[in-house]
mmCIF file of C-alpha atoms in Angstrom:
data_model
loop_
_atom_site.group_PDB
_atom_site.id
_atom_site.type_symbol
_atom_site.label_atom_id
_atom_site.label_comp_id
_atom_site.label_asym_id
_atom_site.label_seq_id
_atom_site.Cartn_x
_atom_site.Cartn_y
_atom_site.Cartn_z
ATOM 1 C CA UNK A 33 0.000 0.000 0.000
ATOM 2 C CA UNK A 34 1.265 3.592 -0.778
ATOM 3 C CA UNK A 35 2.425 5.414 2.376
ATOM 4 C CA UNK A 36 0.644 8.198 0.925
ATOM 5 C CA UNK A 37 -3.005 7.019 1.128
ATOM 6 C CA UNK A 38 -4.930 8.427 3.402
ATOM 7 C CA UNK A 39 -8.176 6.762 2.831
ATOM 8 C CA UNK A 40 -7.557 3.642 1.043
ATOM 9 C CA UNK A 41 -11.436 2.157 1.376
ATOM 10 C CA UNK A 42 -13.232 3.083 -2.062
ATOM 11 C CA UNK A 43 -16.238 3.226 -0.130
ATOM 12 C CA UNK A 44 -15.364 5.892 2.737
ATOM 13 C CA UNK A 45 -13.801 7.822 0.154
ATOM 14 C CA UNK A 46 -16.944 8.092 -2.169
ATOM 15 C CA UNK A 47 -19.041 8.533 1.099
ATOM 16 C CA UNK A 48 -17.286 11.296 2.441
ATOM 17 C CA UNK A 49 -16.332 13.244 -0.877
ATOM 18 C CA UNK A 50 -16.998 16.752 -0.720
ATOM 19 C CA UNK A 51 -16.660 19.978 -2.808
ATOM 20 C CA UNK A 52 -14.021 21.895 -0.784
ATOM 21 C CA UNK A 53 -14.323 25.302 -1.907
ATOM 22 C CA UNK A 54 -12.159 26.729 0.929
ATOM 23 C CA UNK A 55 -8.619 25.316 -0.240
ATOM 24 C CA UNK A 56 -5.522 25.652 1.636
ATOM 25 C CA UNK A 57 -2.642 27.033 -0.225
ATOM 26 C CA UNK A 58 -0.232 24.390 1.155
ATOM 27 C CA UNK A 59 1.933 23.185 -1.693
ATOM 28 C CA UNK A 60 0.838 20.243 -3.388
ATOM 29 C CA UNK A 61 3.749 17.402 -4.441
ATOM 30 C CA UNK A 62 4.105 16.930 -8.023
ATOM 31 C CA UNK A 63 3.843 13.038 -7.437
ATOM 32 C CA UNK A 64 1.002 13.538 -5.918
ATOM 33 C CA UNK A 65 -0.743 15.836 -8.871
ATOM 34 C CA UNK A 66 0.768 13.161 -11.344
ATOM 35 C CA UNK A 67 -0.759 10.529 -8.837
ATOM 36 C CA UNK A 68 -4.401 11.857 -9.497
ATOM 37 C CA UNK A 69 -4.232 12.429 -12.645
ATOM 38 C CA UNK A 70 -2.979 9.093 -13.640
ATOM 39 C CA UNK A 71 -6.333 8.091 -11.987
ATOM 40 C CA UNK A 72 -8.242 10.604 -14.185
ATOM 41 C CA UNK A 73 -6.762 8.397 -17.572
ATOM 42 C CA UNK A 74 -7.831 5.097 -15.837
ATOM 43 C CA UNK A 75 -11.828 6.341 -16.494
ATOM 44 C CA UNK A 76 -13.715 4.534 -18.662
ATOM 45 C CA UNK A 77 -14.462 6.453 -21.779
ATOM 46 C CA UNK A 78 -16.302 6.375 -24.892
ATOM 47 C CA UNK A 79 -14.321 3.849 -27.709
ATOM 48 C CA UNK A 80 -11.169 3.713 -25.530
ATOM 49 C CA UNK A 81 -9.887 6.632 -27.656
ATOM 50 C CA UNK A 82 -8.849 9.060 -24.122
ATOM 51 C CA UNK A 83 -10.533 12.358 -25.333
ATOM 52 C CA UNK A 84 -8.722 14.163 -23.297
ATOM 53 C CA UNK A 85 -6.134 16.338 -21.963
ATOM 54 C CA UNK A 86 -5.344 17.772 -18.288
ATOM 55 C CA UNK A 87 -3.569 21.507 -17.897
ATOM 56 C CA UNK A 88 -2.028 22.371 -14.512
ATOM 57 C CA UNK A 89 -1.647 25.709 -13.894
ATOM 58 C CA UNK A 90 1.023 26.416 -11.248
ATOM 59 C CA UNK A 91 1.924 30.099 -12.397
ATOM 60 C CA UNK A 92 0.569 32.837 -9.760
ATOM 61 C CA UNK A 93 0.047 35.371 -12.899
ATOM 62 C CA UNK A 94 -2.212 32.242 -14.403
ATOM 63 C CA UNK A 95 -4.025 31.672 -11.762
ATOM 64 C CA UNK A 96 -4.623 34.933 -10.881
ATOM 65 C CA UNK A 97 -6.216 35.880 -14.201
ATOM 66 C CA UNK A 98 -8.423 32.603 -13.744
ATOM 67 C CA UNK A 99 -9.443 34.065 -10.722
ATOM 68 C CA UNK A 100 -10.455 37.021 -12.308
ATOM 69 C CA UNK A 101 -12.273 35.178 -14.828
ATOM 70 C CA UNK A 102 -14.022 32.950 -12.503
ATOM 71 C CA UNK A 103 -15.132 35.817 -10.149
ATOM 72 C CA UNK A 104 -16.813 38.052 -12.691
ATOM 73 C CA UNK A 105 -18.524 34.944 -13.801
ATOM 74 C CA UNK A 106 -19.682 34.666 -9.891
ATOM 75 C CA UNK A 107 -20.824 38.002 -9.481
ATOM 76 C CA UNK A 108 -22.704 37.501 -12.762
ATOM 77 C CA UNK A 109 -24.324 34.123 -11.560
ATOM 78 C CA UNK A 110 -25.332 35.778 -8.243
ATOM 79 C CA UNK A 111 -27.318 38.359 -10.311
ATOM 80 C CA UNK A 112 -30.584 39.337 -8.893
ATOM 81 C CA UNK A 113 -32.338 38.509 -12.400
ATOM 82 C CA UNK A 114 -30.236 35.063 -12.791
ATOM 83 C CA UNK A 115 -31.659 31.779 -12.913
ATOM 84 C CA UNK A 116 -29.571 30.338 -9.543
ATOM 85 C CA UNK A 117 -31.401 33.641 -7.329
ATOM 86 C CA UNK A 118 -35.356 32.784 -8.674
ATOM 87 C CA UNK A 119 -35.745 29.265 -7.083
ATOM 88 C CA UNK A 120 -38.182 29.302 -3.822
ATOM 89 C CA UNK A 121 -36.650 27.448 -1.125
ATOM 90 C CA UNK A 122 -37.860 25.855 2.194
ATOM 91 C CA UNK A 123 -36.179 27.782 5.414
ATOM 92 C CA UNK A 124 -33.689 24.767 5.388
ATOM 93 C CA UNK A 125 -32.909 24.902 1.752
ATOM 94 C CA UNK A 126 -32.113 28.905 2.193
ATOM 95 C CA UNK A 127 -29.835 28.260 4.936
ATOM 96 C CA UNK A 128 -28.280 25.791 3.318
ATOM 97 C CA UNK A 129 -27.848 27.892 0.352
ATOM 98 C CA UNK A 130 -26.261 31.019 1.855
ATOM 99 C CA UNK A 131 -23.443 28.631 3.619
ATOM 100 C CA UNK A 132 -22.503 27.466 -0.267
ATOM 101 C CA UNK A 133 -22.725 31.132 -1.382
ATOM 102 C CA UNK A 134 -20.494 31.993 1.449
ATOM 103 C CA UNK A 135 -18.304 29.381 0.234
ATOM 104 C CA UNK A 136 -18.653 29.659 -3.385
ATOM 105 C CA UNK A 137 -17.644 33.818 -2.725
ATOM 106 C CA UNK A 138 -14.403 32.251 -0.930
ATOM 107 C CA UNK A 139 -13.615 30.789 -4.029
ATOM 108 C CA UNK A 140 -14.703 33.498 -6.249
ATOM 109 C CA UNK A 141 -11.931 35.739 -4.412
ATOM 110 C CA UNK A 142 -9.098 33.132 -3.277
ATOM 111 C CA UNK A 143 -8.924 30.585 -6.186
ATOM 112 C CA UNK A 144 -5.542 31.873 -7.371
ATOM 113 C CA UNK A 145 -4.159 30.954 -4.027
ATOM 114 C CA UNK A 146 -4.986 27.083 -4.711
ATOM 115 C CA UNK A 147 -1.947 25.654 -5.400
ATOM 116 C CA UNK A 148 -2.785 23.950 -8.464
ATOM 117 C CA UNK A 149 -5.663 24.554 -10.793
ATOM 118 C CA UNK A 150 -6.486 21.154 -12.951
ATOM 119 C CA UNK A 151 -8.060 22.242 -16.114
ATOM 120 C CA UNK A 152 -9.744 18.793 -17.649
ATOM 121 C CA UNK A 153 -10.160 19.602 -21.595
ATOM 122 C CA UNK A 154 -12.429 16.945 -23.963
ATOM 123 C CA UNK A 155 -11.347 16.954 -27.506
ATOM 124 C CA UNK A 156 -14.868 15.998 -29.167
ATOM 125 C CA UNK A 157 -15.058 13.430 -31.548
ATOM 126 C CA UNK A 158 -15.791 13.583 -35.141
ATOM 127 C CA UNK A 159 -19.168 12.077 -34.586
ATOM 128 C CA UNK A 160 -21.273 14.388 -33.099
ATOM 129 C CA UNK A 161 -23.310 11.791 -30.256
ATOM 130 C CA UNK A 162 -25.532 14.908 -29.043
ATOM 131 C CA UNK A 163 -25.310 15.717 -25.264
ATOM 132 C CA UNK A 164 -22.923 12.340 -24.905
ATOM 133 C CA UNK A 165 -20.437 14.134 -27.107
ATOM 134 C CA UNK A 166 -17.324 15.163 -24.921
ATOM 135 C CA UNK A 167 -18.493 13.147 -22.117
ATOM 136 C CA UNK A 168 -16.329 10.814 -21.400
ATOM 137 C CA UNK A 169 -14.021 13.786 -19.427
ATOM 138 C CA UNK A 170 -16.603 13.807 -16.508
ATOM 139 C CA UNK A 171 -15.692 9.934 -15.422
ATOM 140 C CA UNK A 172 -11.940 10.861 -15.623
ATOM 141 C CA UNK A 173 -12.998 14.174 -13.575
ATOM 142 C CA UNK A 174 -14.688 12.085 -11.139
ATOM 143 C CA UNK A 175 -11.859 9.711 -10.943
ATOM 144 C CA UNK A 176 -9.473 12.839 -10.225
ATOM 145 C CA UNK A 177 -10.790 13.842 -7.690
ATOM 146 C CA UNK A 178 -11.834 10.620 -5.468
ATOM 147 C CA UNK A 179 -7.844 10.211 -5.914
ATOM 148 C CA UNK A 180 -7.204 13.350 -4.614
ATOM 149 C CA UNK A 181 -9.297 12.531 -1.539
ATOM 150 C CA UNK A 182 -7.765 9.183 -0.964
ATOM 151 C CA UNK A 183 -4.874 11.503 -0.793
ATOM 152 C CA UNK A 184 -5.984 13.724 1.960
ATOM 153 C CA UNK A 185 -6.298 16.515 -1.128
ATOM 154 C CA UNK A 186 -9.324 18.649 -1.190
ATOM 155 C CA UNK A 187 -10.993 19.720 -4.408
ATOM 156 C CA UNK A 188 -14.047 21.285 -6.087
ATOM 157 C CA UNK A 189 -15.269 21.173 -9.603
ATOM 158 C CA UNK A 190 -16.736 23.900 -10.709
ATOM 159 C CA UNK A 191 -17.542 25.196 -14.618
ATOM 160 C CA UNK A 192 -18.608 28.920 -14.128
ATOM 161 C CA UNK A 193 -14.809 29.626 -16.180
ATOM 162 C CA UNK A 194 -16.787 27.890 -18.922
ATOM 163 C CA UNK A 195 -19.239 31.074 -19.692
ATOM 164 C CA UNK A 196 -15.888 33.112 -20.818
ATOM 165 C CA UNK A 197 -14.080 30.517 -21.953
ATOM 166 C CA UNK A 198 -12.490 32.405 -24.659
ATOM 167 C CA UNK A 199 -10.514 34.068 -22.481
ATOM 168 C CA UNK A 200 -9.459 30.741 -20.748
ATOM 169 C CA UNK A 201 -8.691 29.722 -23.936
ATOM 170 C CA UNK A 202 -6.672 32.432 -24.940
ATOM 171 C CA UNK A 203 -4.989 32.747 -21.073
ATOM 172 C CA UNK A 204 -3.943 29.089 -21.386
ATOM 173 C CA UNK A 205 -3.429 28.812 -25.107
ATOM 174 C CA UNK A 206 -6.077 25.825 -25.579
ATOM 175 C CA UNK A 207 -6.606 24.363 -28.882
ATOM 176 C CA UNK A 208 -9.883 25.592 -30.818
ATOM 177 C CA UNK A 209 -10.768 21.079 -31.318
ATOM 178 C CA UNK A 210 -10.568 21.136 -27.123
ATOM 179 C CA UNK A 211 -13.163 22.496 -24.588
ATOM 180 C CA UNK A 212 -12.218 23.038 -20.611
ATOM 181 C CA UNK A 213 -15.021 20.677 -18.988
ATOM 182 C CA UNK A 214 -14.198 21.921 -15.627
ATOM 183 C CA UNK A 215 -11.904 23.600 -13.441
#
């Protein structure tokens, strides 16, 4: 067993997965970033062809503009007129909601001080399957991240980047044939 496991029961580490929005800027080994992401290329995927392609962004300039990206996409999703502000809620549901805002506005302004930012990128295929196409990146995501938290690493995926993600593109020079699924 690797000395580095933390949680080494599949189970407990499904069970007590969480999105971890408030990330410590403790560095990160690069064995253990190549360590999860050699579990996000173990994911099953659509005709075995690996669609995919990972970007770690370790530069503070890098990360910083993501941060900027990802905050005014924030402050545009907490609108008063947007779609995420119009849904009634029960008292719980409200409560419950204002700790993730709280959260998700910790992210919004600290993200650049996460010491790595994994950006998981689909190439889609020549045959367009519809809302399958490019899907195959979310198993690999999913497999990323339980790694990381057999690891003791926390982690969120999030996809608000995605609204401007020209300017990701551009920031990070991705290929036009690649899309960022997540970040």
């Amino acid at each position: 067993m690797d000395m580095n496991v933390v949680e080494a029961d599949i189970f407990e580490v499904i069970g007590t997965q969480r999105a971890m929005r408030r990330l410590k800027p403790d560095p990160v080994p690069e064995r253990l970033i190549k360590r999860v992401l050699w579990a996000a290329t173990r994911a099953p995927n659509g005709g075995n062809v690996q669609p995919w392609r990972f970007l770690v962004v370790t530069d503070s300039a890098k990360k910083r503009r993501l941060q900027e990206i990802y905050s005014a996409e924030w402050t545009k999703y907490l609108a008063p007129d947007s779609a995420a502000t119009r849904v009634e809620m029960t008292p719980e549901e409200a409560a419950s909601k204002k700790r993730t805002t709280a959260a998700g506005q910790y992210l919004a302004d600290h993200l650049h001080e996460a010491p790595a930012i994994i950006i998981p990128c689909g190439f889609l295929l020549a045959v367009n399957t519809g809302i399958a196409s490019g899907s195959s990146i979310y198993p690999a995501i999913q497999n990323l991240m339980l790694a990381a938290r057999a690891l003791g690493l926390g982690t969120v995926m999030t996809t608000l980047h995605r609204h401007n993600e020209g300017a990701v593109r551009e920031l990070l020079g991705i290929p036009e044939n690649a899309h960022s699924a997540a970040l």
